[in-house]
Each structure stands twice: as structure tokens, then as C-alpha cells.
Short mmCIF file of C-alpha atoms and ligand atoms in Angstrom, two decimals:
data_model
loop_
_atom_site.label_atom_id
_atom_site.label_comp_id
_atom_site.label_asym_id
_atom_site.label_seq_id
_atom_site.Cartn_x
_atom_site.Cartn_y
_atom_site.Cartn_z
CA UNK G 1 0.00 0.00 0.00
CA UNK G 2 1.84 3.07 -1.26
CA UNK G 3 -0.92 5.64 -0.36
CA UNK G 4 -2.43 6.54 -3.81
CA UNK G 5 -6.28 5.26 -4.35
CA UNK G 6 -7.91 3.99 -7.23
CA UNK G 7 -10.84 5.47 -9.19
CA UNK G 8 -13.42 3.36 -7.87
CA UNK G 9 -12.24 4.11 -4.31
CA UNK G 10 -11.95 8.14 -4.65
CA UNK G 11 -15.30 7.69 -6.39
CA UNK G 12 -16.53 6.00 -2.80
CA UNK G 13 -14.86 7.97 -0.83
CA UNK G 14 -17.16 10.70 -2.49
CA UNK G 15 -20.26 9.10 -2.46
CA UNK G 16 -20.44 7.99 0.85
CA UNK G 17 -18.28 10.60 2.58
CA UNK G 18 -15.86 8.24 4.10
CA UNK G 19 -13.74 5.31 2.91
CA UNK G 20 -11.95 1.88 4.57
CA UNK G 21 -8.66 1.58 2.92
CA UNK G 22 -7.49 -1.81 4.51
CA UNK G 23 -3.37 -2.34 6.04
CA UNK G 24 -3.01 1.24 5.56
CA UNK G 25 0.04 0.92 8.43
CA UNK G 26 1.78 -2.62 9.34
CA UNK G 27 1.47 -4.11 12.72
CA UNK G 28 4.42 -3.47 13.36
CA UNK G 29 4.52 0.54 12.34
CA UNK G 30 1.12 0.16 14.87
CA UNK G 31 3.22 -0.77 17.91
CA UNK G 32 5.81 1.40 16.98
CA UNK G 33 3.04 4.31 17.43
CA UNK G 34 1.63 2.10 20.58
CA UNK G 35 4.75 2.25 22.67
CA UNK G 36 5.76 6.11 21.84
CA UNK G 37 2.09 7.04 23.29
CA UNK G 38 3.27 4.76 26.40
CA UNK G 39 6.28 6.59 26.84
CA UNK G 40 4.58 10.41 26.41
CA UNK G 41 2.12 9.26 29.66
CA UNK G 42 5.03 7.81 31.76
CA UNK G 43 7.34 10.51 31.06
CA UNK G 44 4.14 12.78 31.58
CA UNK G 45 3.64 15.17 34.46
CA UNK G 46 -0.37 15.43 35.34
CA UNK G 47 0.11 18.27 37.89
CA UNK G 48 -0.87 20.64 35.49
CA UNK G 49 -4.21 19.24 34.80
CA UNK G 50 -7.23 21.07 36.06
CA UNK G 51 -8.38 18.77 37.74
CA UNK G 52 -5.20 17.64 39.36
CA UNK G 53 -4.32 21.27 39.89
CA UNK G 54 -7.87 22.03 41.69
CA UNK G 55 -9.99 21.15 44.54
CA UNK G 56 -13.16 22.61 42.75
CA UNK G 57 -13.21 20.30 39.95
CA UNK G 58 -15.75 22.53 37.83
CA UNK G 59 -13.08 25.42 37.61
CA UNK G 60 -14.69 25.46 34.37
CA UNK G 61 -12.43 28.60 32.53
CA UNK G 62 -9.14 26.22 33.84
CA UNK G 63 -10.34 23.51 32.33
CA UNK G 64 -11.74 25.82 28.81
CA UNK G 65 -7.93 27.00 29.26
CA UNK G 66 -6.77 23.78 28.97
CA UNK G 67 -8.13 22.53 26.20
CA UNK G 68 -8.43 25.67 24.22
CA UNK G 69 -5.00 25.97 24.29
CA UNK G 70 -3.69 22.85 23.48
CA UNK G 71 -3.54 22.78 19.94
CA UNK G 72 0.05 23.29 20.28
CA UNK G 73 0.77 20.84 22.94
CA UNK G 74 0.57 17.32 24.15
CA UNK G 75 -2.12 17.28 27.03
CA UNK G 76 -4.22 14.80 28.53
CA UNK G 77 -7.98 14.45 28.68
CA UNK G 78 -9.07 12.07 31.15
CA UNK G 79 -11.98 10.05 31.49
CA UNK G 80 -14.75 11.22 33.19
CA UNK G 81 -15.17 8.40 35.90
CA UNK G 82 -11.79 8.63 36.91
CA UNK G 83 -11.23 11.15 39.38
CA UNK G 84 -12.06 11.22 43.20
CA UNK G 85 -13.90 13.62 45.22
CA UNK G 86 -10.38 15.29 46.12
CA UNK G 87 -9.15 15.63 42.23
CA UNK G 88 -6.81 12.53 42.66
CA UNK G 89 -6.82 9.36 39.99
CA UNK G 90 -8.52 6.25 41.24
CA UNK G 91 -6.96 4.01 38.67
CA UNK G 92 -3.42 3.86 37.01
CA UNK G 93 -2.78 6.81 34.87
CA UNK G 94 -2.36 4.72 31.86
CA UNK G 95 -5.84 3.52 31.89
CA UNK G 96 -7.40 6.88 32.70
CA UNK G 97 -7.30 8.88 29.49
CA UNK G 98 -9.67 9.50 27.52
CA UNK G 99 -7.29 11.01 24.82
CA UNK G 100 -4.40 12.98 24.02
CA UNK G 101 -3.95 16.46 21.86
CA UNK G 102 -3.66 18.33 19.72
CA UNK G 103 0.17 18.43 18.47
CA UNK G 104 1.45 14.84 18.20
CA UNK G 105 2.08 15.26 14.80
CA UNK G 106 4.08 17.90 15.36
CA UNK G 107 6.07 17.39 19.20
CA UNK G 108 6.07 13.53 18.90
CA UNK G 109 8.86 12.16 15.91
CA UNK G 110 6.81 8.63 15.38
CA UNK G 111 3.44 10.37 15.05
CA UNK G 112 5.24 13.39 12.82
CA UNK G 113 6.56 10.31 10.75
CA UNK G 114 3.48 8.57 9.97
CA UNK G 115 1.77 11.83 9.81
CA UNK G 116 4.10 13.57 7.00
CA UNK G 117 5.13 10.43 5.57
CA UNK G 118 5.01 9.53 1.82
CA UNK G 119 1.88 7.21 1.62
CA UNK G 120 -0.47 10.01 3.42
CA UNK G 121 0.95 12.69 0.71
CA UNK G 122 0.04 10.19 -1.53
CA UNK G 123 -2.94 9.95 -0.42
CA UNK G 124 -4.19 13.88 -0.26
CA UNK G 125 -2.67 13.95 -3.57
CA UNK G 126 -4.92 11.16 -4.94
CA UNK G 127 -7.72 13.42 -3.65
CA UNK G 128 -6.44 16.40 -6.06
CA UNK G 129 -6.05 19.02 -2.45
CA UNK G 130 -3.80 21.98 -3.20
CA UNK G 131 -2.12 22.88 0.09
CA UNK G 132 -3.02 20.15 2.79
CA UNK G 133 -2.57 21.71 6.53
CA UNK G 134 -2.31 19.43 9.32
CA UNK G 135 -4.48 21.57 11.58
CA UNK G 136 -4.60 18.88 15.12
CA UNK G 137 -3.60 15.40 15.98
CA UNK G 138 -5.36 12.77 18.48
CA UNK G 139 -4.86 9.86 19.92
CA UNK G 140 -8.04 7.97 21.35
CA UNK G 141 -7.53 5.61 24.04
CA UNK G 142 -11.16 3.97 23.93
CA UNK G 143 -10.32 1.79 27.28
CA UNK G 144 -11.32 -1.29 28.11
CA UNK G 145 -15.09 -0.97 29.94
CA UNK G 146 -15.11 2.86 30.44
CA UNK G 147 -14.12 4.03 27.03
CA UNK G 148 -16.93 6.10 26.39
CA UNK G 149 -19.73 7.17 23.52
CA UNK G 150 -18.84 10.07 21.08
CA UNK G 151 -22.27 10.99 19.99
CA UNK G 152 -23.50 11.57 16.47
CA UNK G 153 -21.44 14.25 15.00
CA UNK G 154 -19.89 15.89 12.08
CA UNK G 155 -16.19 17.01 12.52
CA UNK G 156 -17.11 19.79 10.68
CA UNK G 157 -19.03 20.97 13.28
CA UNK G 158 -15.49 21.70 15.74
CA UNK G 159 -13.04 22.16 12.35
CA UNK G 160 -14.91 24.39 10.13
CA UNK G 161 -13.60 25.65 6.92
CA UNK G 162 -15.19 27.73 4.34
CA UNK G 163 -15.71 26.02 2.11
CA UNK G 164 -15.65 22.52 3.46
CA UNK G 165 -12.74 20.91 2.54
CA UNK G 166 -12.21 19.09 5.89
CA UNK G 167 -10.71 15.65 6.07
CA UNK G 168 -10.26 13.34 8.79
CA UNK G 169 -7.53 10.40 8.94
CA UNK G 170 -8.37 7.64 11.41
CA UNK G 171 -6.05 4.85 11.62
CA UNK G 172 -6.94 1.75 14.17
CA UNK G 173 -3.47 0.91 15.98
CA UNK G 174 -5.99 -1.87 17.58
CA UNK G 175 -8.43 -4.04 16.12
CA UNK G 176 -11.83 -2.12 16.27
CA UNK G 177 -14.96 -4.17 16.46
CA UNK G 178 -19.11 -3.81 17.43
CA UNK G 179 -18.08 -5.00 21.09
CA UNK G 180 -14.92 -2.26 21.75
CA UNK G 181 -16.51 0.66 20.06
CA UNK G 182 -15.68 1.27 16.50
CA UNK G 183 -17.20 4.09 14.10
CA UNK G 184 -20.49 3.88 12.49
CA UNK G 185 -21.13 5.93 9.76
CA UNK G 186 -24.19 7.71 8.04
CA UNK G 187 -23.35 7.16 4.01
CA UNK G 188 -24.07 10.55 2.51
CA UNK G 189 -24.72 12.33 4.83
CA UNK G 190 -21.43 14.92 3.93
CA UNK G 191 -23.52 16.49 1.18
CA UNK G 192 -25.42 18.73 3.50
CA UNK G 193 -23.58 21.20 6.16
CA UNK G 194 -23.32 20.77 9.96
CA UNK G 195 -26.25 21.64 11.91
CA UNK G 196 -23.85 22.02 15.13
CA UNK G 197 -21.44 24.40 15.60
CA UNK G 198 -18.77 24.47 18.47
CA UNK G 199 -17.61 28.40 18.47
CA UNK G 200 -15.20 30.33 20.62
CA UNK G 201 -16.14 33.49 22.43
CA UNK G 202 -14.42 35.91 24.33
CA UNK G 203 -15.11 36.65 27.81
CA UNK G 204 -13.70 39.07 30.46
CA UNK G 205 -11.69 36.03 31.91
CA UNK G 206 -10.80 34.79 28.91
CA UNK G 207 -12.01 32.49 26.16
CA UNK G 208 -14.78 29.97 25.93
CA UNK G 209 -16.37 27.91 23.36
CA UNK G 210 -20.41 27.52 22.95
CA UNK G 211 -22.13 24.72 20.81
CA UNK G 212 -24.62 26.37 18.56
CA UNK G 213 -27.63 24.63 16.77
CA UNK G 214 -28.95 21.07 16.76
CA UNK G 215 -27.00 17.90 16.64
CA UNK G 216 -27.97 15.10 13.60
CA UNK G 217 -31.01 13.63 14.20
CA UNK G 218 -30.18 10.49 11.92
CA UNK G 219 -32.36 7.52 12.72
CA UNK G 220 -30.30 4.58 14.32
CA UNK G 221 -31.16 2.51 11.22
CA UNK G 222 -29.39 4.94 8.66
CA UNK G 223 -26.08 4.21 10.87
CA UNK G 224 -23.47 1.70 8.80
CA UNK G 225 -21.19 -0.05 11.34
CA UNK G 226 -17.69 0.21 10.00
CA UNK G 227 -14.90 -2.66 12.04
CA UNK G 228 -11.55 -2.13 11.38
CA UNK G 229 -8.40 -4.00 11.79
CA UNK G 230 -5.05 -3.01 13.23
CA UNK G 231 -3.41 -1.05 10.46
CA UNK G 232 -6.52 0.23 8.72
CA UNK G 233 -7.07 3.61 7.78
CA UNK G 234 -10.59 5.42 7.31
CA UNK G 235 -10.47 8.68 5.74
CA UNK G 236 -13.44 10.69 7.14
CA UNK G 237 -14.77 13.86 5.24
CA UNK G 238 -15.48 16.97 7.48
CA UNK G 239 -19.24 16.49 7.00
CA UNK G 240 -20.18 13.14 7.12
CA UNK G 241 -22.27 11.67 10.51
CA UNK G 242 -20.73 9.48 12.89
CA UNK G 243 -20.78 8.18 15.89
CA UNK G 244 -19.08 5.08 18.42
CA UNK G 245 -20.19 3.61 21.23
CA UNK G 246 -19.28 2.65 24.84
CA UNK G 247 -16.33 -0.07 24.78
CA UNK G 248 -18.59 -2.55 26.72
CA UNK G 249 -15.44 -5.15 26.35
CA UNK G 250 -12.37 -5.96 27.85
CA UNK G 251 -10.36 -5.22 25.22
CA UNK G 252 -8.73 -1.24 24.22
CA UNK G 253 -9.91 0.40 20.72
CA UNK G 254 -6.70 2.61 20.84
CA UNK G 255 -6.56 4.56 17.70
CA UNK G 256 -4.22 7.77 16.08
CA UNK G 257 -6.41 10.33 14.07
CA UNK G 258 -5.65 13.51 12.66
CA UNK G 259 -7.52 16.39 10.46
CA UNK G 260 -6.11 18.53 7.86
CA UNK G 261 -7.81 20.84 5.69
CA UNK G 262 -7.27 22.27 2.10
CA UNK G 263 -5.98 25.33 2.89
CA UNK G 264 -5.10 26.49 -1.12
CA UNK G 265 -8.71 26.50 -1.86
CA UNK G 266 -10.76 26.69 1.70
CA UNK G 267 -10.89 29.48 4.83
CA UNK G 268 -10.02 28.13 8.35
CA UNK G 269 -12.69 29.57 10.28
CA UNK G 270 -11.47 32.43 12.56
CA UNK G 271 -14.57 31.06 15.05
CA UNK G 272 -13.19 27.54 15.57
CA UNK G 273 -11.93 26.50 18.90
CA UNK G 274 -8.65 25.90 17.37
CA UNK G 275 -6.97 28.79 16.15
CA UNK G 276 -2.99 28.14 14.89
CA UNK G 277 0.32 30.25 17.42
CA UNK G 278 2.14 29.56 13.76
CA UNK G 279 0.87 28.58 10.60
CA UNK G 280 -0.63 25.53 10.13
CA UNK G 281 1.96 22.36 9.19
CA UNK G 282 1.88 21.86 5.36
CA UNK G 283 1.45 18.09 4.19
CA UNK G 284 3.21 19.24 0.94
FE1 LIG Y 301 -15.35 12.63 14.68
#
């Protein structure tokens, strides 16, 4: 697998808003990506971590602070059924995230590898974009019994761009199945805008972010459940429904996803959450 993709899979891609391109990474480049992430959280210091750092756990501008401003950082977003009355961890730190962002691509050199490497400019090249930006980076921890729902959404709806020209990379470092949580998908559903939007606004204290408008109100049935195997790769278009559910297994859905835009033809929107301390990290 060298990246490019073939006419009948662009013209998928584009019909259904998303795409399953199979051994995208080997297991081996997986684990490579598996045992960097291990190292970031031990070497990690959690002190800084709002609610670490305070009694009041709903310190609510500390914890907009955090994440607001982590699009140029590696920080840690913790599950919510993992913290004690007193702000302390009642499990081992390893198993308590929820995810980590914004800037692996850019801080961590085996994520940055993967990220910029040949086969993913091959890719955004087989979908014709200008001047792919790598705008944030994730890495989803999905653990084992308390990995939880991310509700219907379009990405669109956090990452907006004008026009839409959002993509999505999602690549399962795990195998990810009906009983650990993997995507589901509503084919389509990218030809129409988001109906949600997640927008910053200045305060006195600082900066905040409000949802606007109505999430998708698909019906269950229109969902497509999408497993994937350890090295897969989906590539997700900014405006296309999804969701996942609860892990309810014992097993981890860990998975590395990123989102770049087209940035020669498309506006990043000046209202998103994430706005970029330097420009935006070219693909090519
Ligand atoms: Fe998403």
C-alpha cells in the first residue's frame, strides 16, 4: 500500500463521505506508534491538569484553558469516571485517558513520521487538495469498559472551513470491532452542512467555546457499522455523521487520528476553537 487510491475508491470515498482503505500501516509501524504514546504518559507530568491542579473540579475557565490551548501541545484528557472527590486518579494513569492532543504530529517524531510520511501525501494527492494543513492530531484511548460514547457528530461541526474541505484520517493501531466501540457511519450524509457548531467566544476572563444549533437527528437505522483491523485507515470527510459507542469489552480500541484541511482552496474559520500560534503544518 503506497498511499495513492484507485478510481473506484476516490469515487466512494465521495459518495459515501468516508472510505476503509485496509493495512493502511503494518502491525508493526502500529506498535511502533503504541509504545511512543506509552512513553509520552510515563514521562508525563499530570500536575498541570485542572483537575489535578484544583480542589473545585468545575473550575470550568481552567479547564476551557486547557483545552483551548492545546492545539500546540501534548495534554491529557481524562476520562470522566476517573477522578475522586479530592481531584486525585482512582486508577493507574495509563488507563485513565480518555485522549491525548492536539500536536502529536508535530512534538512527537513517530506520530510526525506517519503523519508527513510519503503514503499520506500520496494519499491527499490522490484526492487532487492543493495545500493540505495538518491543523490537530489525536490519539483515542477507547479503554477497556469505560471508554466512552462520542455521539452523532460531524467534525465539521469543531473544524470548520469555508468552504468545506475538511478531512479526517483515522487509523486503528488496535483491532476495532461492534463489542470495543468502532465508528459507524451515516453514508451521505457529507452532502449537507453541519447543523452544530462548536464556536469560541471571548469573555472578560478569557475564552470559551459555545455549541450552537442542533446535533444530527439520523435515525439509528441509517447508521453503517464500520470494524476495522489493526493497520486500517478510514479517511473521514469533514461532513459526514458518525458516531461510536461505549467499549462494553475488555479489550482497548486505541486509535491515532488527525484532520487537515485544504488550505489552497478553503478558509479556516477564525470562530473555531482551534486557532494556529504559527501557521498551520503543510502536508506538501
Ligand atoms: Fe469525529
Amino acid at each position: 500500500m503506497d498511499g495513492h487510491l484507485s478510481a473506484e475508491e476516490i469515487e466512494k470515498f465521495h459518495k459515501d463521505g468516508y472510505l476503509l482503505i485496509e493495512d493502511f500501516l503494518t502491525h508493526a509501524e502500529c506498535d511502533v506508534l503504541k509504545d511512543s504514546c506509552h512513553r509520552v504518559i510515563q514521562d508525563a507530568d499530570f500536575s498541570q491538569h485542572p483537575k489535578v491542579t484544583f480542589d473545585t473540579t468545575d473550575n470550568k475557565q481552567a479547564t476551557d484553558d486547557y483545552f483551548i490551548t492545546s492545539g500546540d501541545k501534548v495534554r491529557f484528557f481524562f476520562e470522566e469516571s476517573v477522578f475522586n472527590a479530592d481531584g486525585q486518579l482512582n486508577c493507574p494513569k495509563e488507563k485513565s485517558l480518555n485522549k491525548i492532543g492536539h500536536a502529536l504530529h508535530d512534538l512527537v517524531p513517530e506520530f510526525k513520521k506517519v503523519t508527513f510520511s510519503d503514503k499520506m501525501k500520496n494519499l491527499a494527492k490522490s484526492l487532487e487538495l492543493k495545500k493540505p494543513a495538518v491543523v490537530q492530531s489525536m490519539y483515542i484511548f477507547k479503554q477497556p469498559n469505560i471508554g466512552g460514547t462520542v455521539v452523532p457528530h460531524k467534525d465539521s461541526s469543531f473544524l470548520y472551513t469555508e468552504p468545506m474541505k475538511l478531512y479526517g484520517v483515522w487509523i486503528a493501531l488496535e483491532d476495532a470491532c461492534a463489542d470495543n466501540g468502532c465508528l459507524w457511519f451515516v453514508p451521505g450524509s457529507h452532502h449537507e452542512g453541519p447543523t452544530l457548531r462548536l464556536v469560541r467566544k471571548e469573555k472578560d476572563e478569557g475564552v470559551t467555546t459555545v455549541l450552537e444549533g442542533q446535533p444530527p437527528g439520523n435515525k439509528p437505522e441509517e447508521y453503517i457499522i464500520t470494524p476495522v483491523k489493526k493497520g486500517g485507515l478510514v479517511l473521514i470527510h469533514g461532513d459526514v455523521v458518525h458516531k461510536s459507542e461505549q467499549n462494553h469489552s475488555d479489550r482497548s480500541r486505541n486509535i491515532y487520528t488527525f484532520h487537515l484541511f485544504d488550505s489552497g482552496i478553503s478558509k479556516w474559520s477564525p470562530l473555531n476553537w482551534l486557532q494556529p500560534t504559527d501557521p498551520f503544518t503543510l502536508l506538501y
